[in-house]
Coordinates of C-alpha atoms and ligand atoms in Angstrom, one line a residue:
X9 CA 0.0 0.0 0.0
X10 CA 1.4 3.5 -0.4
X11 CA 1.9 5.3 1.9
X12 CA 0.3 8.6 3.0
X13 CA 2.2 11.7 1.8
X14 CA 1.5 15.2 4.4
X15 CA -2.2 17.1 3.1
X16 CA -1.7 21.0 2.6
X17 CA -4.0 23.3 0.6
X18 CA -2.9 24.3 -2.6
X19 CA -4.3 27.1 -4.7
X20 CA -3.9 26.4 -8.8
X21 CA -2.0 29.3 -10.7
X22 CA -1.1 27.8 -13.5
X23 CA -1.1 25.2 -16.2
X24 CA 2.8 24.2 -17.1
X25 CA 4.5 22.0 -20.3
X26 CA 3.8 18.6 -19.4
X27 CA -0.1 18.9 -18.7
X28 CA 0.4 19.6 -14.7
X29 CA -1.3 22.2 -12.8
X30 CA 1.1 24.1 -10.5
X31 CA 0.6 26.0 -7.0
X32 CA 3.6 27.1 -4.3
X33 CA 3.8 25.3 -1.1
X34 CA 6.1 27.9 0.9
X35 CA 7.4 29.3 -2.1
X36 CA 8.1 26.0 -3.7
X37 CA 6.8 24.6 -6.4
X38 CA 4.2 21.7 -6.3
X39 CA 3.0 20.2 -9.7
X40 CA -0.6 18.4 -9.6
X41 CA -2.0 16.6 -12.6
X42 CA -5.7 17.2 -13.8
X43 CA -6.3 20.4 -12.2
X44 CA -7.4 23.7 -13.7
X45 CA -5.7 27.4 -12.8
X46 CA -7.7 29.2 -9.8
X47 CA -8.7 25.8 -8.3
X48 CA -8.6 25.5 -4.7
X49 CA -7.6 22.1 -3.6
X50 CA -6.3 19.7 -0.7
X51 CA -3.2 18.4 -1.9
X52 CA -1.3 14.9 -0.9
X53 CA 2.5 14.6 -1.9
X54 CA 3.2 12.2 -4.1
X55 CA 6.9 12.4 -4.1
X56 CA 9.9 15.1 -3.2
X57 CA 12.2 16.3 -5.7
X58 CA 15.3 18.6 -5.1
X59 CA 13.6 22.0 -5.4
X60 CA 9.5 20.7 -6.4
X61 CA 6.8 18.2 -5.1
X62 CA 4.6 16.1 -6.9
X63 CA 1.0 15.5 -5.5
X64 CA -2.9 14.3 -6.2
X65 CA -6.3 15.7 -5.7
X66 CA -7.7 14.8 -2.5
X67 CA -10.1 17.4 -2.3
X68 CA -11.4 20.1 -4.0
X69 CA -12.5 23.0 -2.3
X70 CA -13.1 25.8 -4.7
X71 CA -13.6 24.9 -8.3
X72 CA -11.9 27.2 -10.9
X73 CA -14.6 28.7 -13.6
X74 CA -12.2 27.6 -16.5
X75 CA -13.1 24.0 -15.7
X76 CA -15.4 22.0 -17.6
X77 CA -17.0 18.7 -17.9
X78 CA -15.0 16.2 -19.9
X79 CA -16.6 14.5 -22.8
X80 CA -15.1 11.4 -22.7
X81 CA -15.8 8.7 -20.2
X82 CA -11.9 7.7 -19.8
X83 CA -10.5 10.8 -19.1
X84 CA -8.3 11.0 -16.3
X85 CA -7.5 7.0 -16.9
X86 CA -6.3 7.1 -20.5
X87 CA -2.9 8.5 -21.1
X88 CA -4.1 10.1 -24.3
X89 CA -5.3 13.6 -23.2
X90 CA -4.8 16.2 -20.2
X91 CA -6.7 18.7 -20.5
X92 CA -10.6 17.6 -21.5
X93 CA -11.8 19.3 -18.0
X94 CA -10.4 22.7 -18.9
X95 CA -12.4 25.1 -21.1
X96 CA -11.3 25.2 -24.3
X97 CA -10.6 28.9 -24.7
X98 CA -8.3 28.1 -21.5
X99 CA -6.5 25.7 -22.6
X100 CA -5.3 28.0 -25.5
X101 CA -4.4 30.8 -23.1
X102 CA -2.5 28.1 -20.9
X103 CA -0.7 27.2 -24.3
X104 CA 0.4 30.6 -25.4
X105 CA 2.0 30.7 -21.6
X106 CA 3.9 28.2 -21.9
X107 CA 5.5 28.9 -24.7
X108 CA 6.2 32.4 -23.5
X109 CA 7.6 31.0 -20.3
X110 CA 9.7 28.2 -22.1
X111 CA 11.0 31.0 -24.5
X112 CA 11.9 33.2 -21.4
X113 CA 13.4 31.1 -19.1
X114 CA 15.3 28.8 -21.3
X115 CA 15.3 30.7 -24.7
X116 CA 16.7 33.5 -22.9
X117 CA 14.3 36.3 -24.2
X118 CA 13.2 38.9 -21.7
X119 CA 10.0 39.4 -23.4
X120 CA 9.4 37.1 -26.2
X121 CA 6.7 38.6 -29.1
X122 CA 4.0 35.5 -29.2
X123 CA 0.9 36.2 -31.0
X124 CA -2.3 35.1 -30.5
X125 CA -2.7 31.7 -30.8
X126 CA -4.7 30.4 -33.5
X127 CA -7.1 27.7 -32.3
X128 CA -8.0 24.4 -33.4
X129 CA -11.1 25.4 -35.4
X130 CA -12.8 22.0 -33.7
X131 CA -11.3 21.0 -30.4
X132 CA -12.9 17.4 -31.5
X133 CA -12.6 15.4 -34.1
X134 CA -10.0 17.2 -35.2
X135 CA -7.0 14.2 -35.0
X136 CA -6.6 12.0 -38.7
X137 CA -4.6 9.1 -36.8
X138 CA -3.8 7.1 -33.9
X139 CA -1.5 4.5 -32.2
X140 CA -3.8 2.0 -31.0
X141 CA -3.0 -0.1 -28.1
X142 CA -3.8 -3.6 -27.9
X143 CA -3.2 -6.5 -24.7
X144 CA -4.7 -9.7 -23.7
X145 CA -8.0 -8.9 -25.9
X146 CA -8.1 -5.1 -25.0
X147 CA -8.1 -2.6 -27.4
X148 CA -7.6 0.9 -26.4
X149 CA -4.8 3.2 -25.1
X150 CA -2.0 2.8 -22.2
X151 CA -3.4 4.4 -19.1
X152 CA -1.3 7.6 -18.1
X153 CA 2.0 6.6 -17.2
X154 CA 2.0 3.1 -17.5
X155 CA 1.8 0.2 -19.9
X156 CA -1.6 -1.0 -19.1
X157 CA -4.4 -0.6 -22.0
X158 CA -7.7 1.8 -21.3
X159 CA -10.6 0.0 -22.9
X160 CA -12.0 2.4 -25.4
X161 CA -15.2 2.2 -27.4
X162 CA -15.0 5.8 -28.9
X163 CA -12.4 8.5 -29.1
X164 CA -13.7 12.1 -29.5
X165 CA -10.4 13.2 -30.8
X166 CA -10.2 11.1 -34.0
X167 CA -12.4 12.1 -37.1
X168 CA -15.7 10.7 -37.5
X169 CA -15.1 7.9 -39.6
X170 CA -12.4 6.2 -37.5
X171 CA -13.8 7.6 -33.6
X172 CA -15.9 4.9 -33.2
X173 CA -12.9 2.4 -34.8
X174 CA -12.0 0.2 -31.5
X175 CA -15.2 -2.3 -30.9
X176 CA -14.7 -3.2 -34.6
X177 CA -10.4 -3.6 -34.4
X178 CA -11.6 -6.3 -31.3
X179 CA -13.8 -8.0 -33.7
X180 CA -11.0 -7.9 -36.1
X181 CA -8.5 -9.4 -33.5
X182 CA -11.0 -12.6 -33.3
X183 CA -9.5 -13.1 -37.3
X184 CA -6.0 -13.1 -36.3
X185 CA -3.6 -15.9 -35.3
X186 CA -1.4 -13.4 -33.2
X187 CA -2.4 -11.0 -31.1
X188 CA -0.8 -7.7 -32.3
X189 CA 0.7 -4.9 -30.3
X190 CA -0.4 -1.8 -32.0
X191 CA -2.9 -1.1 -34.7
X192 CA -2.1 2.2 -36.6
X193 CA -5.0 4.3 -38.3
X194 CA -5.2 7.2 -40.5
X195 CA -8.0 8.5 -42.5
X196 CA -6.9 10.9 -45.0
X197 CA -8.5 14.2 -46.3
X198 CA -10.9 11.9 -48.6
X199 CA -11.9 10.0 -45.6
X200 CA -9.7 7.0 -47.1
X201 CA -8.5 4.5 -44.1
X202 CA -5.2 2.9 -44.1
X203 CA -4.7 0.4 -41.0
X204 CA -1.5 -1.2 -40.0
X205 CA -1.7 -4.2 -37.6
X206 CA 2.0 -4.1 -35.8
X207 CA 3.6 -7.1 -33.9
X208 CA 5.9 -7.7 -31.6
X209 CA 8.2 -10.5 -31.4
X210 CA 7.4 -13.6 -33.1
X211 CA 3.6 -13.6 -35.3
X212 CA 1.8 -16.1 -37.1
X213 CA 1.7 -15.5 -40.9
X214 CA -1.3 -14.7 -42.1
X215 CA -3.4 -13.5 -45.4
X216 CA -6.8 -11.6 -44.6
X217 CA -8.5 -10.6 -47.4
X218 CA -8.8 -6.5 -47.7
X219 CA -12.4 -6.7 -48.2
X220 CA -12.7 -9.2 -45.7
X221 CA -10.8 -6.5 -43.2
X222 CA -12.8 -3.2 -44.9
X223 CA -16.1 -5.5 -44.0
X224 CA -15.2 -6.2 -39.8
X225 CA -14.1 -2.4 -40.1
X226 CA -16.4 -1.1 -42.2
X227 CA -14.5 1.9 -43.0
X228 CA -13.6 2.9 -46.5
X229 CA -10.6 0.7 -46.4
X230 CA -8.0 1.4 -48.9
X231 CA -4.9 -0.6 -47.8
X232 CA -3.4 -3.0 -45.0
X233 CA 0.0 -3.8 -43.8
X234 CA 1.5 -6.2 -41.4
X235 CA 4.3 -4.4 -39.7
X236 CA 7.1 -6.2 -37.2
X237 CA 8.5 -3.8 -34.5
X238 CA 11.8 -3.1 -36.0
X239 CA 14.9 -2.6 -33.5
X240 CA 14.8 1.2 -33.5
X241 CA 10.7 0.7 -32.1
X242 CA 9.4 1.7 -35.5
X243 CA 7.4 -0.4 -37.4
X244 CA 9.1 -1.9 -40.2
X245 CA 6.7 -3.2 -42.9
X246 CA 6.3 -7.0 -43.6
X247 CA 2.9 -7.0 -46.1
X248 CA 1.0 -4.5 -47.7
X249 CA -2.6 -5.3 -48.9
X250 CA -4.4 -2.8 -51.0
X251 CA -3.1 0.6 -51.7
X252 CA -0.6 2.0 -49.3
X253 CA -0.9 5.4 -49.6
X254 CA -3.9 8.4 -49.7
X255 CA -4.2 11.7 -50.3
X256 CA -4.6 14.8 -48.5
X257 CA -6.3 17.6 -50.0
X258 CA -5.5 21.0 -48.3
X259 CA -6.7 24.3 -50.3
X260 CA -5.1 24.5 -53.6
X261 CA -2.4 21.8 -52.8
X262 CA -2.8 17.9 -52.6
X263 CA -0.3 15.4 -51.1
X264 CA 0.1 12.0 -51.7
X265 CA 1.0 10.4 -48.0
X266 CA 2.2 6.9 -47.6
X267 CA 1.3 4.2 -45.0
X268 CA 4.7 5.1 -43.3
X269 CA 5.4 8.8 -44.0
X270 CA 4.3 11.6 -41.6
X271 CA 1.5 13.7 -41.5
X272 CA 0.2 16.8 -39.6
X273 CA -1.9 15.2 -36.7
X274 CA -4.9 17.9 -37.1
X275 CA -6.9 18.1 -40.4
X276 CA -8.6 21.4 -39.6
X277 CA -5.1 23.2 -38.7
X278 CA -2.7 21.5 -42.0
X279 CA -3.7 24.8 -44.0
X280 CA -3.0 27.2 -41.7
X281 CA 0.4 25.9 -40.7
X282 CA 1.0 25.9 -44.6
X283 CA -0.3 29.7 -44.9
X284 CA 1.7 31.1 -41.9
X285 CA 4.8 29.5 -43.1
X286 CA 4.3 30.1 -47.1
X287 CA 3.6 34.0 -46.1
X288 CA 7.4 34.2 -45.2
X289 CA 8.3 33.9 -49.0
X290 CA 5.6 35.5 -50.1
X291 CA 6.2 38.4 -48.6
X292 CA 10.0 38.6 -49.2
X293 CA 11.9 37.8 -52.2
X294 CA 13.6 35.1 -51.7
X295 CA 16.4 33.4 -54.1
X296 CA 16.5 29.7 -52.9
X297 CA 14.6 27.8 -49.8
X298 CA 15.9 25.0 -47.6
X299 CA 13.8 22.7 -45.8
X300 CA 14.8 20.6 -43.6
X301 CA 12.7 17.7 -42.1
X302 CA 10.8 18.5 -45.0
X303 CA 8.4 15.2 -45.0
X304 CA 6.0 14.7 -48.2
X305 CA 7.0 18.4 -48.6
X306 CA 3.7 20.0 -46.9
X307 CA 5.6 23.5 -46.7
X308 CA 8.2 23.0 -49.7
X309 CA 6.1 22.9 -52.0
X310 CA 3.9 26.0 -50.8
X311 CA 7.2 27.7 -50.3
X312 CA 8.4 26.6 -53.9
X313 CA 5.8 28.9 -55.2
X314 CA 7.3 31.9 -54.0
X315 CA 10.9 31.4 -54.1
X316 CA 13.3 30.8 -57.3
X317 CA 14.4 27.1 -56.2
X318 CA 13.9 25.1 -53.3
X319 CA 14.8 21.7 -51.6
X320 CA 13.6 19.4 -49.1
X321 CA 15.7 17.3 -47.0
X322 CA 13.7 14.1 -45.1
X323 CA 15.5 11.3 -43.7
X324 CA 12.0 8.5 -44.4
X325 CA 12.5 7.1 -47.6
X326 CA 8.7 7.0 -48.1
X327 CA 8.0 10.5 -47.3
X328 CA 10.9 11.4 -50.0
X329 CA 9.3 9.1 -52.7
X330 CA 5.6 11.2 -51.6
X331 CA 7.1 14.8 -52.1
X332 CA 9.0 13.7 -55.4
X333 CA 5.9 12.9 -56.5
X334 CA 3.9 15.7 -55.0
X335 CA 5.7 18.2 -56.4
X336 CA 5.0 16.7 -59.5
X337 CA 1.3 16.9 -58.6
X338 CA 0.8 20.3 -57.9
X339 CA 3.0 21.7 -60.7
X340 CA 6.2 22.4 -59.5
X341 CA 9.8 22.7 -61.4
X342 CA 11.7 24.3 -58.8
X343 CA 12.0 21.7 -56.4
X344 CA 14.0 19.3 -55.2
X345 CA 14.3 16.8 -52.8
X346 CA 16.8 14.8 -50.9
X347 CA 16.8 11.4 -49.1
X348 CA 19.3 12.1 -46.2
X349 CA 19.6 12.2 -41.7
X350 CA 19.5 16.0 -41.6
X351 CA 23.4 16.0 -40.3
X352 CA 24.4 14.2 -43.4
X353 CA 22.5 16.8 -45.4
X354 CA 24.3 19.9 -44.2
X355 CA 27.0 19.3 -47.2
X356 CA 23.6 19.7 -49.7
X357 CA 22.6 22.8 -47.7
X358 CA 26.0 24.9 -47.4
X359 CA 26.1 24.6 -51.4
X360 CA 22.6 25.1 -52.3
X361 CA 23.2 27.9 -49.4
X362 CA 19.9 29.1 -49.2
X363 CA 18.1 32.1 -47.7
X364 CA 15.3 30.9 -46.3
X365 CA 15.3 28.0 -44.1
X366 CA 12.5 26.4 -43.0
X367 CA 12.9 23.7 -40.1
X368 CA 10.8 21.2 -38.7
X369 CA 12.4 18.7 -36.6
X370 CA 11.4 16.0 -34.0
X371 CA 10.5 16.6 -30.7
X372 CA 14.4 16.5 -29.7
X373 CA 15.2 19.7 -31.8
X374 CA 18.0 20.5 -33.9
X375 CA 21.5 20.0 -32.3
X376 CA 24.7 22.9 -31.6
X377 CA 25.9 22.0 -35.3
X378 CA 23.0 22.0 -37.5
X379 CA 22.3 25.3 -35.5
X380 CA 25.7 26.9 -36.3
X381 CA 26.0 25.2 -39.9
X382 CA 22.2 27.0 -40.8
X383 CA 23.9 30.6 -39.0
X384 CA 26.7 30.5 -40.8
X385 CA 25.3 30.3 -44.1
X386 CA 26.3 33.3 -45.9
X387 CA 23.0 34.1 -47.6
X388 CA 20.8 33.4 -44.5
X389 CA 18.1 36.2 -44.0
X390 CA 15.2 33.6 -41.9
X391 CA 14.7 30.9 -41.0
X392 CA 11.3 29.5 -40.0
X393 CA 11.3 27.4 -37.2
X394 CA 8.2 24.8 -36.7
X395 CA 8.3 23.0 -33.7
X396 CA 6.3 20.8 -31.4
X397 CA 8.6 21.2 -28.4
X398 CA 8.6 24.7 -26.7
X399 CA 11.8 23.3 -24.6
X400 CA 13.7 22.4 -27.0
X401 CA 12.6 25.2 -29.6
X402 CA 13.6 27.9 -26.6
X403 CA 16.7 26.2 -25.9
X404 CA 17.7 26.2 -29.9
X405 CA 16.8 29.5 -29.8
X406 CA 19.1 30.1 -27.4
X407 CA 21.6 28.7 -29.4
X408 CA 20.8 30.9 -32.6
X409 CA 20.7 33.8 -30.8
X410 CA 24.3 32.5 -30.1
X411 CA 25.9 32.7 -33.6
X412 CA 23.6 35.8 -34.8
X413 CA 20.3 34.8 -35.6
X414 CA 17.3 36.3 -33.3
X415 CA 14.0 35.2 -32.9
X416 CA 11.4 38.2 -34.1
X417 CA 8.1 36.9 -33.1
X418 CA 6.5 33.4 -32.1
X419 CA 3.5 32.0 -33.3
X420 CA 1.1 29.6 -31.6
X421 CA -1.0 26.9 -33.2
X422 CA -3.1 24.8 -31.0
X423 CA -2.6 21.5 -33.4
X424 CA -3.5 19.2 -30.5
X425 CA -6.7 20.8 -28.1
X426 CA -7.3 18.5 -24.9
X427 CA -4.2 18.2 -25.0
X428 CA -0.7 19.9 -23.5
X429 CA 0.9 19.7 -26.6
X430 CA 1.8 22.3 -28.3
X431 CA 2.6 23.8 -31.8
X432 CA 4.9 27.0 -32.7
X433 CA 6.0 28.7 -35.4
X434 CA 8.9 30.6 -34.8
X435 CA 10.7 33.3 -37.3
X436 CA 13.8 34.2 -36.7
X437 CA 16.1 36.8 -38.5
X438 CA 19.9 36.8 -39.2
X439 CA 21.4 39.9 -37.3
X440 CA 24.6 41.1 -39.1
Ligands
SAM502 C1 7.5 17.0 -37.5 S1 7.7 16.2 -39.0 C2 7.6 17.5 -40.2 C3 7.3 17.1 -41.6 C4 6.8 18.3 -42.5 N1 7.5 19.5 -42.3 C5 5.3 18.5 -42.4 O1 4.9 19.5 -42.1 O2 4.6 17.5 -42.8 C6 9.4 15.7 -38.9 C7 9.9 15.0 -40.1 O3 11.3 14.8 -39.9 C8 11.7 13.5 -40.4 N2 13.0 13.2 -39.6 C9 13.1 12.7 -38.4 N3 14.4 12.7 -38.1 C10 15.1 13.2 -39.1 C11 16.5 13.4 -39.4 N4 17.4 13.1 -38.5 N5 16.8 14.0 -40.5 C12 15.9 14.3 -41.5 N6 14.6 14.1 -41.3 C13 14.2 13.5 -40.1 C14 10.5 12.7 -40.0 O4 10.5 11.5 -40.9 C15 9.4 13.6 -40.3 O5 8.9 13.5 -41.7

């Protein structure tokens, strides 16, 4: 049994990166998940860190007006959102604080220039895929911090076509000789599903008809793969049945996406990531644009249209084959792209040398010499920097400011609502 940590009360002030709610115990800092700033609550420690404690909701005394009732039955069990019981409109303020904070205290700006966010134009149904959980016959997704699976009938985050995906996956597991570990959805733009069924360890070989699978699913089906866990914990693809890629329409572009490359999470907000990023070039003359974690070229190709010549640079194989082929699509000559680890791509980028740069990387951020190879360019005017980190985007920022590049203003994009996640879009200008 645990045991009892000391009770104290504890007033809310804030939401912080990482979903918590945090209040001051004696000046120091206490962080308390599912809370909601201006609650009022009886707090239990949890655990003691050097400087912060960790504690639960035993009580709540005064309930803060930016809470709300959450609209999923699971909430507060499944890992996969924070935030349902917070008022929408909060949870955007909470977002643009954050970032602001992250950008202060670790980006090193006294007072950073964020705009106003721009919202999820649905806070549901907004999400075009998931990772689906699957153990010992339940299908759903892992509890917060642990490995055990939430049963899920519906999720209120995924599009309307797949939300109510999860009783029919456990009728589908009834068809297979293994049970998987994951399933992976994705409805495109044209509400076309591709599903892959990912194991772990040794599997049973199997062949399921795709109409047989598009029948239990009754989704509009497209393509199926059998993926094996691969040693980095990506899937690596065994099988493919069907078509393995879709398409995503988004204003006057349209992508062809692949079963493995990546896409922008949130349908409603692809377009206005694009517009915000292609207004850079539009608004500039530009000779030549770099991007770099490029993908199936979602803002290359937009950018392309602005700017004399530009490249991509995308490590997935698949995602390279899609923009090749998207550019194609949407009637570009201008553009190129490259199949390369972003570090082994910095020889491309020093002699295309570019002066716009648009980056994009994983959650880890750039590193010191990507930073100072991009700095050091000698036509670099901007770079754009997307991120869905505000650490480690602040602490890169940190670094450009460094070797001469400063950011001007921040934008926020709420890409994931109900959840603490958090979209920016951050322009940054070369100081000479
Ligand atoms: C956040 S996504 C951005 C994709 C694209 N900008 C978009 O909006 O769709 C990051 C991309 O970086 C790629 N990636 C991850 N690590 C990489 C690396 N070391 N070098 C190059 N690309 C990488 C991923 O495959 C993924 O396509």
């Amino acid at each position: 049994m645990r045991q009892k940590g000391k009770s104290f009360k504890l007033k809310i002030e804030k939401l912080v990166y990482g979903g918590k709610g945090l209040g001051r115990l004696n000046g120091k800092a206490v962080f308390v998940p599912q809370v909601a700033p201006g609650d009022l609550i009886v707090a239990e420690e949890t655990a003691r860190k050097s400087g912060y404690s960790e504690a639960r909701v035993v009580k709540l005394l005064e309930r803060s007006r930016a809470r709300t009732r959450p609209r999923c039955p699971h909430f507060g069990r499944c890992g996969g959102c924070d935030w349902q019981h917070i008022k929408y409109p909060e949870q955007v303020k909470a977002k643009k604080l954050i970032v602001e904070e992250n950008l202060q205290k670790i980006g090193k700006i006294k007072k950073p220039n964020v705009d106003e966010v721009i919202p999820s134009p649905s806070p549901w149904n907004y999400r075009n895929r998931a990772q689906i959980k699957v153990k010992n016959g339940r299908v759903g997704f892992y509890a917060k911090n642990s490995h055990n699976v939430v049963e899920v009938e519906r999720c209120p985050l995924l599009k309307e076509d797949i939300e109510g995906i999860f009783p029919k996956l456990k009728e589908l597991l009834r068809e297979l000789p293994t049970e998987p570990a994951e399933f992976h959805i994705y409805s495109s733009g044209k509400d076309e599903v591709l599903l892959k069924i990912v194991f772990q360890g040794r599997f049973k070989r199997f062949e399921l008809p795709l109409e047989r699978v598009r029948e239990i699913l009754g989704v509009n089906l497209v393509g199926y793969g059998i993926y094996r866990t691969g040693r980095e914990g990506y899937p690596e693809r065994i099988e493919f049945f069907g078509r393995d890629f879709t398409y995503e329409p988004v204003g006057k572009f349209k992508f062809r996406v692949s079963a493995d490359s990546f896409f922008q999470v949130n349908r409603f907000q692809v377009g206005n990531l694009i517009e915000k990023v292609a207004k850079v070039a539009a608004e500039h003359q530009y000779m030549l644009a770099g991007d770099l974690y490029c993908g199936v070229g979602t803002l290359t190709i937009p950018v392309g249209r602005y700017v004399h010549r530009a490249f991509g640079i995308e490590s997935n194989f698949w995602a390279v084959s899609d923009a090749l082929y998207n550019k194609d699509i949407n009637g570009l000559r201008n553009v190129q792209f490259f199949c390369r680890e972003t570090e082994e791509g910095l020889k491309i980028v020093r002699e295309f040398s570019p002066d716009l740069v648009i980056v994009d990387p994983p959650r880890s951020g750039l590193n010191e010499k990507i930073i100072r190879t991009l700095a050091n360019l000698p036509r670099l005017k901007r770079i754009v920097y997307v991120s869905c980190n505000p650490a480690t985007l602040a602490r890169d920022i940190a670094t450009f400011h460094r070797y001469g590049v400063n950011m001007e203003r921040a934008k926020v994009l709420d890409m994931f609502p109900q959840t603490y996640h958090v979209e920016t879009i951050a322009y940054l200008r070369k100081v000479k």
